[in-house]
Short mmCIF file of C-alpha atoms in Angstrom, two decimals:
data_model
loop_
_atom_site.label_atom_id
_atom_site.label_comp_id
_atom_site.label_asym_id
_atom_site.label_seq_id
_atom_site.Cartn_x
_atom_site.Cartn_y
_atom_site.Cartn_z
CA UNK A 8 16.15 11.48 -216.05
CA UNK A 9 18.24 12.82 -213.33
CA UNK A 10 21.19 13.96 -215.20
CA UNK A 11 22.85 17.13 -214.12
CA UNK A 12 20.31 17.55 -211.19
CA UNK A 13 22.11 15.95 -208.30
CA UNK A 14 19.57 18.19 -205.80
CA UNK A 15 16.77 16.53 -207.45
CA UNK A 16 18.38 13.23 -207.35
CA UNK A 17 19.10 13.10 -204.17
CA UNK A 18 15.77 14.64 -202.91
CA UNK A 19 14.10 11.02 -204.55
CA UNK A 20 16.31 9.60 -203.11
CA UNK A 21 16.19 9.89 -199.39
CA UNK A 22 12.36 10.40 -199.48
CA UNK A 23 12.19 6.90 -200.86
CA UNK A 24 14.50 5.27 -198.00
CA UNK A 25 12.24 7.54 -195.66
CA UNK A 26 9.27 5.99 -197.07
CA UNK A 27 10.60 2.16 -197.02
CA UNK A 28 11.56 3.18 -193.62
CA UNK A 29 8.06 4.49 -192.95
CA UNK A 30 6.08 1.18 -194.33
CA UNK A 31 8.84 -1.04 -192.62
CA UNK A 32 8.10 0.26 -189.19
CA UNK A 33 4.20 0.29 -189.15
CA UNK A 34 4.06 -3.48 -190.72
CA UNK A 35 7.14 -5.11 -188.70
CA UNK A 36 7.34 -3.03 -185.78
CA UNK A 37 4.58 -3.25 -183.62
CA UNK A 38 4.55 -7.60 -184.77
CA UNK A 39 8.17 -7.61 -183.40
CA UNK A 40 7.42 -5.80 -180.46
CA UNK A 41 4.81 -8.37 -179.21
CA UNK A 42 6.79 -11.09 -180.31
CA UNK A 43 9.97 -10.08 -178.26
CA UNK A 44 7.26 -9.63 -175.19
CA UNK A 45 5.80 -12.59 -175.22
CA UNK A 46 8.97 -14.13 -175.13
CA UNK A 47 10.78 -12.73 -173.05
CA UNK A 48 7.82 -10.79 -170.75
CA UNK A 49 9.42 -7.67 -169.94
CA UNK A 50 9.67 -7.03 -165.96
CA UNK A 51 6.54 -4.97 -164.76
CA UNK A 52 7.82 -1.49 -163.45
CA UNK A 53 5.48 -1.13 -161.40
CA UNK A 54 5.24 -3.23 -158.23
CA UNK A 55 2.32 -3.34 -155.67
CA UNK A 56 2.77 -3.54 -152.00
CA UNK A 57 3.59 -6.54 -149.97
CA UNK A 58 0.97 -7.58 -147.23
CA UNK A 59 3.01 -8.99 -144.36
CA UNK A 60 1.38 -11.79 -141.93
CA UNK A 61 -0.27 -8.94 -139.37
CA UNK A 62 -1.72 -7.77 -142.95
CA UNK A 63 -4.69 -9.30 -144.51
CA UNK A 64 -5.81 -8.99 -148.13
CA UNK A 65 -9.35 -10.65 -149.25
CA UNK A 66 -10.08 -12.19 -152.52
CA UNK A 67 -13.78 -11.56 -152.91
CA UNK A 68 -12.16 -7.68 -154.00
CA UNK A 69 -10.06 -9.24 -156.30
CA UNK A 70 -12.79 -11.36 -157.79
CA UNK A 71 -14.94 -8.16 -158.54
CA UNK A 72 -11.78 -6.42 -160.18
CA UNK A 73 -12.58 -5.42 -163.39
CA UNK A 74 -11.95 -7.50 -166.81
CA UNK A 75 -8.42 -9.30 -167.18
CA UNK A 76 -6.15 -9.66 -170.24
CA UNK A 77 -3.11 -11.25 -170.26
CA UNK A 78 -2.26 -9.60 -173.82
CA UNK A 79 -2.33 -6.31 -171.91
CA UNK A 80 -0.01 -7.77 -169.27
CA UNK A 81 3.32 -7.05 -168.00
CA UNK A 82 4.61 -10.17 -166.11
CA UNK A 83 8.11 -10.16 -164.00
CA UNK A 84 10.96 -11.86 -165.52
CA UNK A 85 14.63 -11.31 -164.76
CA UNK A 86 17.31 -11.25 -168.09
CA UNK A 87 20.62 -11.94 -166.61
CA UNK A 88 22.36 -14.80 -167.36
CA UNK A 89 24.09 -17.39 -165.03
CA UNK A 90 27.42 -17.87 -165.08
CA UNK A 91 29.08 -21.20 -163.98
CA UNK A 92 32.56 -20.43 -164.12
CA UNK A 93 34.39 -22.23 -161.59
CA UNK A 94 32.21 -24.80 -160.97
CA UNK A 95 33.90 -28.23 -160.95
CA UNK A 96 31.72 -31.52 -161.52
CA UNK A 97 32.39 -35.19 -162.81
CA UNK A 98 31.86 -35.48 -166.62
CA UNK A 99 28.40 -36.23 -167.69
CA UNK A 100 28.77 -39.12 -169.83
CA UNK A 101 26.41 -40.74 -172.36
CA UNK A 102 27.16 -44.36 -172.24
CA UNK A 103 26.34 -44.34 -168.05
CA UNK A 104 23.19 -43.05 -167.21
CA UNK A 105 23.51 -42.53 -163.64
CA UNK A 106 19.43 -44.01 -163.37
CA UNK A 107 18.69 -46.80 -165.70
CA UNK A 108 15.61 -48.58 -163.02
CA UNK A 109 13.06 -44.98 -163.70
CA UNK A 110 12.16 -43.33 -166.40
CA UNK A 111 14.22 -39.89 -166.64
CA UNK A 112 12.40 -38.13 -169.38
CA UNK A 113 8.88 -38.25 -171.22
CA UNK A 114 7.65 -38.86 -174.53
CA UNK A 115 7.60 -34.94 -175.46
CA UNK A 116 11.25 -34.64 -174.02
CA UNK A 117 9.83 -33.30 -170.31
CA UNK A 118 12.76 -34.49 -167.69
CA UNK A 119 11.39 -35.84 -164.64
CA UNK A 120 13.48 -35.21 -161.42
CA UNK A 121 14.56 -37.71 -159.51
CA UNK A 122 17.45 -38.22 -157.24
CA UNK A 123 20.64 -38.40 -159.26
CA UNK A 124 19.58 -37.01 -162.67
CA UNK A 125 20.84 -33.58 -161.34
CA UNK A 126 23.87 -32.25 -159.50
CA UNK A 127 22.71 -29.89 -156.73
CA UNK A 128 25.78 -27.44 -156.84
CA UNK A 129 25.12 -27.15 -160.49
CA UNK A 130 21.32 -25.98 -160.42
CA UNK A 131 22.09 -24.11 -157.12
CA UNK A 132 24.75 -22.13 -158.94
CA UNK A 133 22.17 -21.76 -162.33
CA UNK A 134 19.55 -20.01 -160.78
CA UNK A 135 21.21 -18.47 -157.63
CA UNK A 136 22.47 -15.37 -159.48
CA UNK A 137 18.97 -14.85 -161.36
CA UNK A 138 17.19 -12.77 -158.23
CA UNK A 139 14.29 -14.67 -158.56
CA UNK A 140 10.80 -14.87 -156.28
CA UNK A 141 9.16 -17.54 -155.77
CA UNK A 142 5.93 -17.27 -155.00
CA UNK A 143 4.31 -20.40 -152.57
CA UNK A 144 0.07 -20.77 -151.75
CA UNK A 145 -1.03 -22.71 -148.99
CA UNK A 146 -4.22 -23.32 -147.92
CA UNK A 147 -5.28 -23.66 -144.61
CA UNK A 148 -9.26 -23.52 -144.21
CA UNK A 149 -10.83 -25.04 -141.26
CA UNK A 150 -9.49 -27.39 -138.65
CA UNK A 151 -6.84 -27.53 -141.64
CA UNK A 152 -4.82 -24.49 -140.24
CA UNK A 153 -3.47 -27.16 -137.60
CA UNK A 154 -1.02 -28.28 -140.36
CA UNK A 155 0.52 -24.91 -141.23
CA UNK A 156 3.19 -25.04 -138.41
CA UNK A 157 4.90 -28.22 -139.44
CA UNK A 158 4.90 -26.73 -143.11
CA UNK A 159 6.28 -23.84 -142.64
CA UNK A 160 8.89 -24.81 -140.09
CA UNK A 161 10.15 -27.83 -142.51
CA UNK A 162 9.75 -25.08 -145.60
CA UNK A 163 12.32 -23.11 -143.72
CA UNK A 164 14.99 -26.11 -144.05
CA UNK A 165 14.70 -27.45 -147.36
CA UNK A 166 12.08 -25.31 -149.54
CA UNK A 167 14.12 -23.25 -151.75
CA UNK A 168 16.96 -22.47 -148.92
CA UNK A 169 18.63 -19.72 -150.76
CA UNK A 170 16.03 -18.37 -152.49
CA UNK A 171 13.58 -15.63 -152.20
CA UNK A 172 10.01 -16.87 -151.04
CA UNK A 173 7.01 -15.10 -150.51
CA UNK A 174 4.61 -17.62 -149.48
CA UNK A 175 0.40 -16.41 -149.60
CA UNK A 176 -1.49 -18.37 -146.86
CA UNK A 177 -5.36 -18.52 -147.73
CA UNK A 178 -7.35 -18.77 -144.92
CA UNK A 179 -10.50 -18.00 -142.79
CA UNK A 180 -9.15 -17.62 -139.79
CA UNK A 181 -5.41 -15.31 -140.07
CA UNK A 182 -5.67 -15.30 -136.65
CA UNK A 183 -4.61 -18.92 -136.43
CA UNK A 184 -1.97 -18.57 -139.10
CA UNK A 185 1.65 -18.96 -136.67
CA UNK A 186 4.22 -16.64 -136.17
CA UNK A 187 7.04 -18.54 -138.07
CA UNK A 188 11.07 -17.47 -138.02
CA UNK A 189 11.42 -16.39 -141.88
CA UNK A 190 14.81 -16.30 -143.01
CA UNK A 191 16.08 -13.20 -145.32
CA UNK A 192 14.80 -12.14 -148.24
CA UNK A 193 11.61 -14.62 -147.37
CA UNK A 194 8.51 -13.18 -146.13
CA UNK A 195 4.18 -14.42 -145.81
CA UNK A 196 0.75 -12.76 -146.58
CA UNK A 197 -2.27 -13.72 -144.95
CA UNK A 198 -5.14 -13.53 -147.43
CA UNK A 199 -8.79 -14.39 -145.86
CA UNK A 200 -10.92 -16.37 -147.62
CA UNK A 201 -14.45 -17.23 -147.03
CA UNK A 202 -15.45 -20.33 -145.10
CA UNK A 203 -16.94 -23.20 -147.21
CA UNK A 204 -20.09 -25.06 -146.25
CA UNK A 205 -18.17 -28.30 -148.04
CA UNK A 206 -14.64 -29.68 -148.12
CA UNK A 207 -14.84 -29.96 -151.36
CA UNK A 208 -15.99 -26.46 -152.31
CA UNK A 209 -12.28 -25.38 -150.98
CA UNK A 210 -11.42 -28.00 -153.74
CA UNK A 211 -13.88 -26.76 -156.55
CA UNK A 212 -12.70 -23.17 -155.68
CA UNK A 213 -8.96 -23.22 -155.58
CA UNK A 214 -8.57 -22.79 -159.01
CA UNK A 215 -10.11 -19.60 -158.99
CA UNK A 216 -8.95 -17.86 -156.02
CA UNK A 217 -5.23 -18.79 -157.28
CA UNK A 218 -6.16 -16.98 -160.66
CA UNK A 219 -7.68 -13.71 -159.15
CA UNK A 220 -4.52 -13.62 -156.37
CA UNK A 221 -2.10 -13.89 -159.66
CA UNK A 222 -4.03 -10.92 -161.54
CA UNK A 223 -4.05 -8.42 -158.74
CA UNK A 224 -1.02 -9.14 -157.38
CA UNK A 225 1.33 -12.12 -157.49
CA UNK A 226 2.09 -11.62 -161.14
CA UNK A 227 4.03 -8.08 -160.18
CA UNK A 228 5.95 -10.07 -156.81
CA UNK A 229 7.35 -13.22 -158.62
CA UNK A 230 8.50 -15.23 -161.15
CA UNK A 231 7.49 -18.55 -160.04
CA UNK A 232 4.48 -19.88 -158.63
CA UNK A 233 3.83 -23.28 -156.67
CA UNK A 234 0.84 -24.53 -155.32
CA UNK A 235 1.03 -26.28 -152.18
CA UNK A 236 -1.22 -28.95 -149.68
CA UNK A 237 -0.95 -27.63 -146.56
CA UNK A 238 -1.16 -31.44 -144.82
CA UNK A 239 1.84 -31.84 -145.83
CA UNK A 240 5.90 -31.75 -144.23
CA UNK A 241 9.15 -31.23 -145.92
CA UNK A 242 12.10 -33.85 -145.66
CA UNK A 243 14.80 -32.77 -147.27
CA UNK A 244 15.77 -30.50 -150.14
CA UNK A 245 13.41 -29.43 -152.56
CA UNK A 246 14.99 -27.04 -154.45
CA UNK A 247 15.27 -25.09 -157.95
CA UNK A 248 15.57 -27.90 -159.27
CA UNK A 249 12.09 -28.04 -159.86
CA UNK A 250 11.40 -24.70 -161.53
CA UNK A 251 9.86 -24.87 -164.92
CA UNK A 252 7.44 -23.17 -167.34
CA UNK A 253 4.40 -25.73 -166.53
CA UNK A 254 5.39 -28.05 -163.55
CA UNK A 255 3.26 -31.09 -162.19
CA UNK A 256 4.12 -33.96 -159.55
CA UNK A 257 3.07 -37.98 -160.36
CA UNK A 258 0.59 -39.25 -157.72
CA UNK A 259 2.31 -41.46 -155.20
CA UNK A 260 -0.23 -44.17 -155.20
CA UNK A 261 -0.51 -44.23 -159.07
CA UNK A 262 2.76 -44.33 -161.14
CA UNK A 263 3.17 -47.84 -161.57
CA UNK A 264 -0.42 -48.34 -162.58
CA UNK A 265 -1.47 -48.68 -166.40
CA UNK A 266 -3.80 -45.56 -167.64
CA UNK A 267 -6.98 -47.32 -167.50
CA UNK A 268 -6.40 -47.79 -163.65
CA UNK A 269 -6.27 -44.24 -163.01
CA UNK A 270 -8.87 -42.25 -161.37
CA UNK A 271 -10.05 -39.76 -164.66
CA UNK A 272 -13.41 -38.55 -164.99
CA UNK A 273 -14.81 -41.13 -167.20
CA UNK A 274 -18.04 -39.54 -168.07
CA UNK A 275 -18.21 -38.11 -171.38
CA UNK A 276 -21.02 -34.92 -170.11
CA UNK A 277 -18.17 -33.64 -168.21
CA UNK A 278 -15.09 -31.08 -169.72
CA UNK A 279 -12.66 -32.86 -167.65
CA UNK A 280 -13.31 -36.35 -169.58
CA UNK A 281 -10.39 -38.10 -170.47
CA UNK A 282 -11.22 -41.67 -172.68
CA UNK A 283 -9.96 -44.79 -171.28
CA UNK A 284 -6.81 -45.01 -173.72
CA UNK A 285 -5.79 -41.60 -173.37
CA UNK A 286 -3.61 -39.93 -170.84
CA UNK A 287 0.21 -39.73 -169.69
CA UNK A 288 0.96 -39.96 -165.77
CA UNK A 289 -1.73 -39.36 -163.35
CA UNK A 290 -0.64 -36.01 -160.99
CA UNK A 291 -2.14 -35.20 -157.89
CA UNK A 292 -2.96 -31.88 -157.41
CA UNK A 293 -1.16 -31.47 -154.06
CA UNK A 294 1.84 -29.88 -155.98
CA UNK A 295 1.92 -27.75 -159.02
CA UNK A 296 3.83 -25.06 -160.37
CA UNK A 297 5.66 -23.12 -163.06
CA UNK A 298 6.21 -19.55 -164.21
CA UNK A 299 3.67 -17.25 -163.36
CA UNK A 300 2.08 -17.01 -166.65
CA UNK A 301 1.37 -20.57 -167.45
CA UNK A 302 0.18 -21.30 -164.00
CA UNK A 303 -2.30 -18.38 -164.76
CA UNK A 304 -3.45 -20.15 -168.21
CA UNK A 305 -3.58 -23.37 -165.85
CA UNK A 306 -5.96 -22.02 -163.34
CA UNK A 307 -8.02 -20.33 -165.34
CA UNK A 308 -9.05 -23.22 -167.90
CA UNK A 309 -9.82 -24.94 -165.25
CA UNK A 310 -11.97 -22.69 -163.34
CA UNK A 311 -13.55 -21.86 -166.59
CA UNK A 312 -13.90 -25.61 -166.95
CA UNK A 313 -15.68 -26.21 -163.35
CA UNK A 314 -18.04 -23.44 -163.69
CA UNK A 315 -19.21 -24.85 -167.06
CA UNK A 316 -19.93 -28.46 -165.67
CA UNK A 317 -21.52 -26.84 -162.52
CA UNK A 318 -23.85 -25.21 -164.72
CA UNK A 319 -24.76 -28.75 -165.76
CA UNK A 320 -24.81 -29.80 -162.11
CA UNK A 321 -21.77 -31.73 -162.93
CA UNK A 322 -18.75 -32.59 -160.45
CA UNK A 323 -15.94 -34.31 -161.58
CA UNK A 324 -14.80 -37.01 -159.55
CA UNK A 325 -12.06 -35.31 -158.13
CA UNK A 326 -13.16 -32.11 -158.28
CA UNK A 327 -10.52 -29.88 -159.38
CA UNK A 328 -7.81 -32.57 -159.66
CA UNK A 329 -10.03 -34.03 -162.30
CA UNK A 330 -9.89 -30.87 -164.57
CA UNK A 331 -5.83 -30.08 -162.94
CA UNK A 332 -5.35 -33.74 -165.48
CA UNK A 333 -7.41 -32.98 -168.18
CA UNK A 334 -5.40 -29.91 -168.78
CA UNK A 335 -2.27 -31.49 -168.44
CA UNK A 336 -3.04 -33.95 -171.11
CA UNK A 337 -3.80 -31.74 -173.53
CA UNK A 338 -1.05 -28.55 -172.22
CA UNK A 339 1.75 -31.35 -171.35
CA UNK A 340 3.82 -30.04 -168.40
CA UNK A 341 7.43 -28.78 -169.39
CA UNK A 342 8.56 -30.64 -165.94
CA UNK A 343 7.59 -33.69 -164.13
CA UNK A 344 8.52 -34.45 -160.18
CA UNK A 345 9.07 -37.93 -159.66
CA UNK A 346 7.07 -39.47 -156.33
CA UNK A 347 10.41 -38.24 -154.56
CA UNK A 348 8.79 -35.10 -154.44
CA UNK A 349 5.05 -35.95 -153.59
CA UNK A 350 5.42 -39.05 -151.28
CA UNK A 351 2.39 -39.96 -148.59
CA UNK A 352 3.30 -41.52 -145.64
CA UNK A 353 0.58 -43.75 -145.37
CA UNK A 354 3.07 -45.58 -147.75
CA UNK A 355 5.12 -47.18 -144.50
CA UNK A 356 7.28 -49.19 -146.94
CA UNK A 357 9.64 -47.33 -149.34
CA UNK A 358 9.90 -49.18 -152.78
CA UNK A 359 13.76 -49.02 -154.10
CA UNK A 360 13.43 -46.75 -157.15
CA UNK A 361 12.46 -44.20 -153.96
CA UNK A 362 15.85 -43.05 -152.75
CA UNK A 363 14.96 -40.12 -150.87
CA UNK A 364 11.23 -38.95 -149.80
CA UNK A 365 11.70 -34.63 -149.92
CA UNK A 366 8.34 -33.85 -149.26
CA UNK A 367 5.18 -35.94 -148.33
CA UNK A 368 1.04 -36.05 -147.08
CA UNK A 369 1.23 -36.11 -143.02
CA UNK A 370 -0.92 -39.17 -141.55
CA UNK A 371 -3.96 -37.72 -140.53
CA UNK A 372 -8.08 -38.59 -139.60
CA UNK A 373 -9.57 -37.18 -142.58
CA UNK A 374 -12.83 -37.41 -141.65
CA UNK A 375 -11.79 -35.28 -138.08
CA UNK A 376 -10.57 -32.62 -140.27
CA UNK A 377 -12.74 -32.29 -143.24
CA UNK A 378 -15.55 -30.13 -141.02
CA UNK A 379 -18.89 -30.44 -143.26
CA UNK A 380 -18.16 -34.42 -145.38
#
């Protein structure tokens, strides 16, 4: 058809490549584009300010922000890779588990940390060159600010040592919050917080006050989040170790207990039922954690999922614990922290599979503290 009209020929040609080209772009390109950001989540280029402690920031703004969408978000992530050239360690080897009395990994392949299933220099060395934040909320409302000190201070000797921190104290009274030597690259934000009329109201509204702090403005300072008691004292290292995508801790008082022993909500009229043959571990809510994003998913369901049942006059048993394990059973966590990390000291003796407390609940009169039972 084309014969002796190379012109022609090639004028078909190129405007069919420029057409392929054309329908290739509009029906793979913007597909590709959301994949690659959802999996890797590009780094926001834009960064807000950083309160310091004189600072204060309140969340009843952030809760009368505007609509969110976490399709239309950019969250922080860092692409370089770690390097462990250099690093000498004994041989991992298959046939010598170095823990054969715990369980070192779940059903759906989530490892569970526990003294001697990692090597320190190792993870130290995996993460150190990644520039990561991690971002730490504490709650201190009440004659609960009393506790901060002791946190803080043990924070500063085995929380992350290394790492950058920014950790977000929530609490009615900043002026109580302590001045507390920070070491570099670490700093805190006071955000107030209204006073509750109930101890558990600071309970029932955790949930949300974490998600509205991530939208406005922890999602553009970190990569990590974890979500911190505030009665509660460091030991000894506690370290990257523990960073994951979706990270939980196994109550103290319930990991050797069978499923039906553990303290669900059992009543069908709530959304944070969980049948009496269903359900994994039992985590206290004292200690969560993971990248920004998922954390974000967490909270939210579950504030979504408290507001429903108070709209029922419905409160789970353990207010938002109840929902924190009803999410977790159904969004399993990517990580699990062994008791190690989550002790209570009420526990005076130390079983053997224990072989190092890190972090665990001070002693304390709970009724003293908890200001409206």
């Amino acid at each position: 058809m084309f014969k002796g009209r190379p012109p022609v020929r090639y004028f078909f040609l190129l405007s069919g490549g420029l057409l392929l080209f054309a329908l290739f772009y509009f029906q793979f390109y913007s597909e590709t584009m959301r994949l690659i950001s959802g999996s890797i989540k590009f780094r926001s280029l834009h960064f807000g300010n950083h309160l310091t402690s004189s600072q204060q920031a309140t969340p009843c703004s952030v809760l009368k922000c505007g609509p969110f969408s976490p399709k239309n978000f950019l969250w922080r992530t860092n692409l370089r890779s770690a390097s462990l050239q250099g690093i000498h360690y004994e041989q991992p080897r298959l046939l010598k588990p170095l823990r054969t009395d715990v369980l070192t990994v779940t059903p759906w392949l989530a490892p569970i940390v526990w003294k001697g299933t990692f090597d320190p220099e190792i993870i130290d060395n995996t993460y150190k060159y990644l520039n990561l934040t991690i971002a730490t909320t504490v709650f201190a409302v009440g004659k609960y600010t009393r506790f901060l000190r002791d946190l803080l201070e043990t924070a500063e000797q085995h929380y992350m040592v290394g790492f950058k921190v920014h950790y977000y104290i929530f609490t009615d009274q900043p002026k109580q919050v302590p001045e507390v030597a920070l070491a570099p690259g670490r700093e805190l934000s006071v955000i107030q917080v209204p006073k509750f009329n109930r101890w558990q109201e600071i309970s029932l509204r955790r949930m949300e006050i974490i998600q509205t702090a991530i939208e406005e403005r922890i999602h553009k300072e970190a990569d990590y989040i974890y979500c911190l008691d505030v009665d509660m004292k460091f030991h000894n290292r506690w370290g990257p170790e523990v960073l994951g995508s979706l990270v939980a801790a196994i109550h103290p008082w319930f990991y050797y207990y069978d499923r039906e022993q553990f303290t669900y909500e059992r009543r069908p009229t709530s959304t944070a039922y969980i049948p009496m043959d269903q359900g994994d571990f039992y985590y206290m809510a004292a200690v969560f954690g993971g990248r920004i994003e998922d954390v974000h998913k967490l909270t939210k369901t579950c504030r979504e999922n408290l507001e429903e049942d108070k709209s029922t006059d419905l409160e789970a048993v353990w207010q938002e614990e109840s929902h924190f394990n009803w999410y977790l059973l159904h969004k399993k966590p990517t990580k699990v922290l062994s008791p190690e990390y989550l002790w209570d000291d009420l526990k005076k003796s130390q079983p053997s599979e224990i072989k190092i407390v890190r972090f665990s609940a001070v002693i304390k009169n709970k009724a003293e503290v908890r200001e409206n039972v």
